[in-house]
PDB file of C-alpha atoms in Angstrom:
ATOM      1  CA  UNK G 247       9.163  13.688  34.424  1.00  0.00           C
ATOM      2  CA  UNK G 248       9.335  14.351  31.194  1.00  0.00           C
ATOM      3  CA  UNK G 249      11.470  17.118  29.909  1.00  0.00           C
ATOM      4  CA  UNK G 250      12.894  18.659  26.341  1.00  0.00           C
ATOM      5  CA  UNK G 251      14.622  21.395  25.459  1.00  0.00           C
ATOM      6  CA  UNK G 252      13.393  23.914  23.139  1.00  0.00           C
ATOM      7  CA  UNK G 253      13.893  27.320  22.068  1.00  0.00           C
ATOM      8  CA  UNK G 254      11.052  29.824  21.833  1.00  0.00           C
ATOM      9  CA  UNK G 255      11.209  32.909  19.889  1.00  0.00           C
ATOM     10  CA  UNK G 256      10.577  36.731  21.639  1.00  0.00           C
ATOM     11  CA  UNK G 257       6.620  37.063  22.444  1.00  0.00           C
ATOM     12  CA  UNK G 258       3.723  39.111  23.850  1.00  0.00           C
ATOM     13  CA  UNK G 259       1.809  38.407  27.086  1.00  0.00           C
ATOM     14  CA  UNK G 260      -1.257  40.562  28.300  1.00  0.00           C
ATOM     15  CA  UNK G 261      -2.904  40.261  31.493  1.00  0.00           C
ATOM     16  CA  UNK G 262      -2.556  41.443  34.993  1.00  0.00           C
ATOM     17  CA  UNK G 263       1.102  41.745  36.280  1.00  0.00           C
ATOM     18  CA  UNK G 264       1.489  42.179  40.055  1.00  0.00           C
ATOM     19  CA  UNK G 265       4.922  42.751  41.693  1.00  0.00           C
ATOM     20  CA  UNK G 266       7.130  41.754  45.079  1.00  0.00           C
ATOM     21  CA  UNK G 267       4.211  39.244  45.650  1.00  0.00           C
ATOM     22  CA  UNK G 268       4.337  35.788  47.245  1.00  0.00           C
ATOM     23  CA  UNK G 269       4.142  32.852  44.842  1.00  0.00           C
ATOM     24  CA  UNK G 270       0.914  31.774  47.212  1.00  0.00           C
ATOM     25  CA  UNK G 271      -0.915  34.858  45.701  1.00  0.00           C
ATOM     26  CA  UNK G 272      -0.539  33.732  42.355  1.00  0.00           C
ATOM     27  CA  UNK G 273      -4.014  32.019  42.017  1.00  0.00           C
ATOM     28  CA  UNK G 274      -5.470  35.459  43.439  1.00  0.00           C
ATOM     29  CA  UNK G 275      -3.840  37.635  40.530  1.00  0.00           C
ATOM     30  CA  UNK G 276      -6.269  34.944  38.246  1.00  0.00           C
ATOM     31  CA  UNK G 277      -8.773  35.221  39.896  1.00  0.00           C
ATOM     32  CA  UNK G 278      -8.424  39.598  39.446  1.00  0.00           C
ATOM     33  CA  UNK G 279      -7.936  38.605  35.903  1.00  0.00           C
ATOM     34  CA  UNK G 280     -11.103  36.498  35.463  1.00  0.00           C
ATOM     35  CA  UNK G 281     -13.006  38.792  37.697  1.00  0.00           C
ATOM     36  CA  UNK G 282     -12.485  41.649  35.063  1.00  0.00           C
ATOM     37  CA  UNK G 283     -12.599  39.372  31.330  1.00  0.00           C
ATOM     38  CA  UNK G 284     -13.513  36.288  30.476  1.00  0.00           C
ATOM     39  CA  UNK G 285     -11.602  33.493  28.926  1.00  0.00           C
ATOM     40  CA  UNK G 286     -13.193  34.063  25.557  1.00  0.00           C
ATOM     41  CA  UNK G 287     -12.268  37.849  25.676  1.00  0.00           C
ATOM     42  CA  UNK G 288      -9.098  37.314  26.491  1.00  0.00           C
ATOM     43  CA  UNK G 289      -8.773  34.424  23.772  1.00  0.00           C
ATOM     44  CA  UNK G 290      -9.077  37.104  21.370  1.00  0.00           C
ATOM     45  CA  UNK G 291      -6.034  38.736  21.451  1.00  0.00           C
ATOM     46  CA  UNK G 292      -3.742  36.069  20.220  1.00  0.00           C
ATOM     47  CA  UNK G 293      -4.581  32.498  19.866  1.00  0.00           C
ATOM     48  CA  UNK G 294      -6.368  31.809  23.645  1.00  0.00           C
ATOM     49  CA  UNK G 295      -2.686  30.375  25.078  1.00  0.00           C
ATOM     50  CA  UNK G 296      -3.303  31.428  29.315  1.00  0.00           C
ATOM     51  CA  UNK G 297       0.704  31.426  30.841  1.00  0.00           C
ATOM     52  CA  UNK G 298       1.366  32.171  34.398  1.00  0.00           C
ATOM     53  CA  UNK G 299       4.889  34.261  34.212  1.00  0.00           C
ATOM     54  CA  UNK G 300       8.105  35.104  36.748  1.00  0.00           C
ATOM     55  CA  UNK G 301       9.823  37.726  35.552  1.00  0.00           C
ATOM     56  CA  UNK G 302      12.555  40.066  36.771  1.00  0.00           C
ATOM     57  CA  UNK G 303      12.562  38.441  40.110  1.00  0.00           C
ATOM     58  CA  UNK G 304      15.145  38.207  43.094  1.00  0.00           C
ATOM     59  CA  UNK G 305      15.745  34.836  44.663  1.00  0.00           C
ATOM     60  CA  UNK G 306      13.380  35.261  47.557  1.00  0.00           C
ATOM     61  CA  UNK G 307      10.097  34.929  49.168  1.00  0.00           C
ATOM     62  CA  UNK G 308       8.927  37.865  46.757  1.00  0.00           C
ATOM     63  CA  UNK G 309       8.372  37.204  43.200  1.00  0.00           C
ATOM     64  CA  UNK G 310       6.887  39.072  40.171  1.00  0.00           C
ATOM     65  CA  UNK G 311       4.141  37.490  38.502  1.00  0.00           C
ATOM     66  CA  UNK G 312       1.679  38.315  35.632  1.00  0.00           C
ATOM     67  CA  UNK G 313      -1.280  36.097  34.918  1.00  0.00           C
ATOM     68  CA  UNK G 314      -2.368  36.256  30.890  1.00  0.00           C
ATOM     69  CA  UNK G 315      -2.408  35.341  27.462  1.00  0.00           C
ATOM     70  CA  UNK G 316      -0.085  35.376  24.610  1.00  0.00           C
ATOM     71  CA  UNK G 317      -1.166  38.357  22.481  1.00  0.00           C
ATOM     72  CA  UNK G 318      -0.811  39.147  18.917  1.00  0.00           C
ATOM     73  CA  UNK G 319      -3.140  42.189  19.001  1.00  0.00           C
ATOM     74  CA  UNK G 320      -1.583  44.477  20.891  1.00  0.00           C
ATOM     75  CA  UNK G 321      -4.136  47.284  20.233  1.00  0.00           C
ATOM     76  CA  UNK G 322      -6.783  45.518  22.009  1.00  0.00           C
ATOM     77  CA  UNK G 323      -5.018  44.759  24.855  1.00  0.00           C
ATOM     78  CA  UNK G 324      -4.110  48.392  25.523  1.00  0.00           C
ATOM     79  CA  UNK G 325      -7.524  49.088  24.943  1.00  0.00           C
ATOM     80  CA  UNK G 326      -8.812  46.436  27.673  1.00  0.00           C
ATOM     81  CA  UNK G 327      -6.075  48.061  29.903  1.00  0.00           C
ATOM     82  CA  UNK G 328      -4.308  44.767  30.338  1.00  0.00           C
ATOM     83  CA  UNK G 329      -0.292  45.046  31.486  1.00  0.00           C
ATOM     84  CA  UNK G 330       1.731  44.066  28.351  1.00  0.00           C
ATOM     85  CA  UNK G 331       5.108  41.728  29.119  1.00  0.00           C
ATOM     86  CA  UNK G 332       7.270  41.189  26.525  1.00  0.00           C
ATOM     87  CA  UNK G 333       9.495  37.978  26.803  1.00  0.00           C
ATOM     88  CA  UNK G 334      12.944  37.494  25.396  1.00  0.00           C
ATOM     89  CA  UNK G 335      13.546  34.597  23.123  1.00  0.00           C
ATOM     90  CA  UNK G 336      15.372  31.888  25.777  1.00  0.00           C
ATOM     91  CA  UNK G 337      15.963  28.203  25.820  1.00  0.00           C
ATOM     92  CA  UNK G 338      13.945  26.367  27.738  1.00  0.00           C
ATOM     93  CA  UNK G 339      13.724  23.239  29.719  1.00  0.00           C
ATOM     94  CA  UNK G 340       9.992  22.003  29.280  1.00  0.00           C
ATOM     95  CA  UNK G 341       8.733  19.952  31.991  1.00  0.00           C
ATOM     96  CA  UNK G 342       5.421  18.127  31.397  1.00  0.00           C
ATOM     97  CA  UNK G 343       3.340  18.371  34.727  1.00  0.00           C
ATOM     98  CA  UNK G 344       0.151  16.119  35.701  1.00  0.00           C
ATOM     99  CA  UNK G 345      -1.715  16.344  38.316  1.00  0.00           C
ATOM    100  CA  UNK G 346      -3.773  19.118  40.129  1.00  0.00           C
ATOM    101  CA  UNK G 347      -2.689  22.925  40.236  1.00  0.00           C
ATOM    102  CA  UNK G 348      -0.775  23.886  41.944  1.00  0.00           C
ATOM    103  CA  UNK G 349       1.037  21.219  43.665  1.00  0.00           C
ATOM    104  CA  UNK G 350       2.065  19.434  39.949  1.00  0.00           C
ATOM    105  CA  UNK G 351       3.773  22.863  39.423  1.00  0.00           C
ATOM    106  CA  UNK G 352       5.268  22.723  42.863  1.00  0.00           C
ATOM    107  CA  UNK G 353       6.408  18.889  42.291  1.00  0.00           C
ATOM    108  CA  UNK G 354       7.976  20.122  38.850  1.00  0.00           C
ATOM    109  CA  UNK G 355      10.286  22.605  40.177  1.00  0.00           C
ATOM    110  CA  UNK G 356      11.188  20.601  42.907  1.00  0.00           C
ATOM    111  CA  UNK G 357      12.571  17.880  40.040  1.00  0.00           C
ATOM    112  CA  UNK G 358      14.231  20.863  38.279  1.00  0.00           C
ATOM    113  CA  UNK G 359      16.105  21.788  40.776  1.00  0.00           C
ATOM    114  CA  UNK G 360      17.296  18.821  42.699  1.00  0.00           C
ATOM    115  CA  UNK G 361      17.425  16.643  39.777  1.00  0.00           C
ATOM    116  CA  UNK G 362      17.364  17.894  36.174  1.00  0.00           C
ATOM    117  CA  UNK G 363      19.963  20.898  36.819  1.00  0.00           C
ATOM    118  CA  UNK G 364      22.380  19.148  38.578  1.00  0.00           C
ATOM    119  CA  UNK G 365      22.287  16.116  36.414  1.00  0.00           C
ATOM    120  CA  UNK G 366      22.473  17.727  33.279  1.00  0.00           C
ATOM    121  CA  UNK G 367      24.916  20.714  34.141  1.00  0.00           C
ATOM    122  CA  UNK G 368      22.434  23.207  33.424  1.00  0.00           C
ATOM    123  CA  UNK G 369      20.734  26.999  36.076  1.00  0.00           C
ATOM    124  CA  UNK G 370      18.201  29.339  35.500  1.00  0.00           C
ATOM    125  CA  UNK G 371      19.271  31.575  32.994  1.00  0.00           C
ATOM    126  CA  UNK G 372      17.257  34.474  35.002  1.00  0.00           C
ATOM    127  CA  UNK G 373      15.242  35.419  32.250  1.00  0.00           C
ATOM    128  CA  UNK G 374      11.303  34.951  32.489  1.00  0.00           C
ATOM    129  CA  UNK G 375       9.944  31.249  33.612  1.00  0.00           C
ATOM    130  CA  UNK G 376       6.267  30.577  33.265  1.00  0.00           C
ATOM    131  CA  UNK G 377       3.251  27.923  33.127  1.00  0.00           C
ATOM    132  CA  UNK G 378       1.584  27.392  30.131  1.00  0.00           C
ATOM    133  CA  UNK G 379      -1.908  25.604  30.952  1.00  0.00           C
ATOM    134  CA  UNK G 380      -4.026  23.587  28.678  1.00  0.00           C
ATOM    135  CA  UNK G 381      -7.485  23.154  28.411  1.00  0.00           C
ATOM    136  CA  UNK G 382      -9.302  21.126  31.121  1.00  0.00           C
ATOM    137  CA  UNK G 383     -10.245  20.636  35.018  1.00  0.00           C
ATOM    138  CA  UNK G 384      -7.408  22.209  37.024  1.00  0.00           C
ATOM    139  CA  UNK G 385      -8.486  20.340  39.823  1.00  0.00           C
ATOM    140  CA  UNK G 386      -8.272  16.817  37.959  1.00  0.00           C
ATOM    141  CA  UNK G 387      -5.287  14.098  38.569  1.00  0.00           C
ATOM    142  CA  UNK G 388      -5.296  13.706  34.710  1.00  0.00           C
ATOM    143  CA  UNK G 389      -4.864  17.704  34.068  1.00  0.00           C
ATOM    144  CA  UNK G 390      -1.793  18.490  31.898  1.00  0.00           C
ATOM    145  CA  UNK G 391       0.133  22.096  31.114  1.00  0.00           C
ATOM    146  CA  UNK G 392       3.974  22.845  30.827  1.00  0.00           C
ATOM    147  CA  UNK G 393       6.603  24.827  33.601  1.00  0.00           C
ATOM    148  CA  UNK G 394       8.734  26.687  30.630  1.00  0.00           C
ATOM    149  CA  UNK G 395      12.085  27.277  32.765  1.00  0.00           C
ATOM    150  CA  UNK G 396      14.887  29.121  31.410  1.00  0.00           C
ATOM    151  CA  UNK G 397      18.016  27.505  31.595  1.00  0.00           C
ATOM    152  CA  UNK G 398      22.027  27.831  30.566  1.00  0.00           C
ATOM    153  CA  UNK G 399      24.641  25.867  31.260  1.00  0.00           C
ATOM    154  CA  UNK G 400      26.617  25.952  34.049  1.00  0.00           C
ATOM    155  CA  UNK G 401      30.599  27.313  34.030  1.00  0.00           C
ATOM    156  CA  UNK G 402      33.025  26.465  36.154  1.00  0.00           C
TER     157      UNK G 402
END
């Protein structure tokens, strides 16, 4: 897999946050947000970028977990009555997934885990991880989007 490092600067992401869930509900809190806007609505608010993001979560079953967009007009999405996240700048490991959703996202934190981290000396920072998808057929064996994990190096 391919991976870089990159730092990302502080930003805004509105949508619909849901808490203590199980990671196999995380299609269903898209599927409230679709149910309610529509891709071009939500486009609006910032520059149509749809992330799926973990944030202040426990190691666990349970995981927090907002589907949305990056936002730039935060007016509008109070108005809409989306949740509004705001993410730390971090430095991230970004892993470029193929494949179907979900399982390319479960393949690329498998790799993180049992062989980027270790090999490279790096952990999850704990800060906020998330998806970034791209245009195109979830579904499809060609379809590409990005895991954005946090990382820092490890101490002894």
């Amino acid at each position: 897999m391919d991976i870089t490092i990159q730092k990302k600067e502080a930003f805004k992401v509105g949508g619909i946050d849901r808490k203590g869930i199980s990671y196999t509900l995380c299609p269903v809190v898209w599927d409230d947000l679709y149910n309610k806007f529509t891709h071009e609505e939500l486009a609006t608010l910032g520059k149509g970028q749809s992330v799926g993001v973990c944030h202040d979560s426990q190691v666990g079953e349970k995981l927090n977990y907002m589907a949305g967009y990056i936002i730039e007009d935060i007016e509008q999405t109070k108005t809409l009555g989306l949740d509004i996240l705001e993410i730390e700048e971090a430095e991230y490991a970004v892993v470029e997934l193929k494949g179907p959703v979900p399982e390319c996202i479960h393949d690329g934190w498998k790799y993180v885990y049992e062989i980027f981290f270790p090999e490279n000396n790096f952990k999850h920072s704990g800060q906020a991880d998330f998806e970034y998808y791209f245009e195109g057929d979830m579904t499809s064996s060609d379809y590409q989007m990005e895991l954005w994990v946090p990382i820092e190096k490890v101490t002894d």
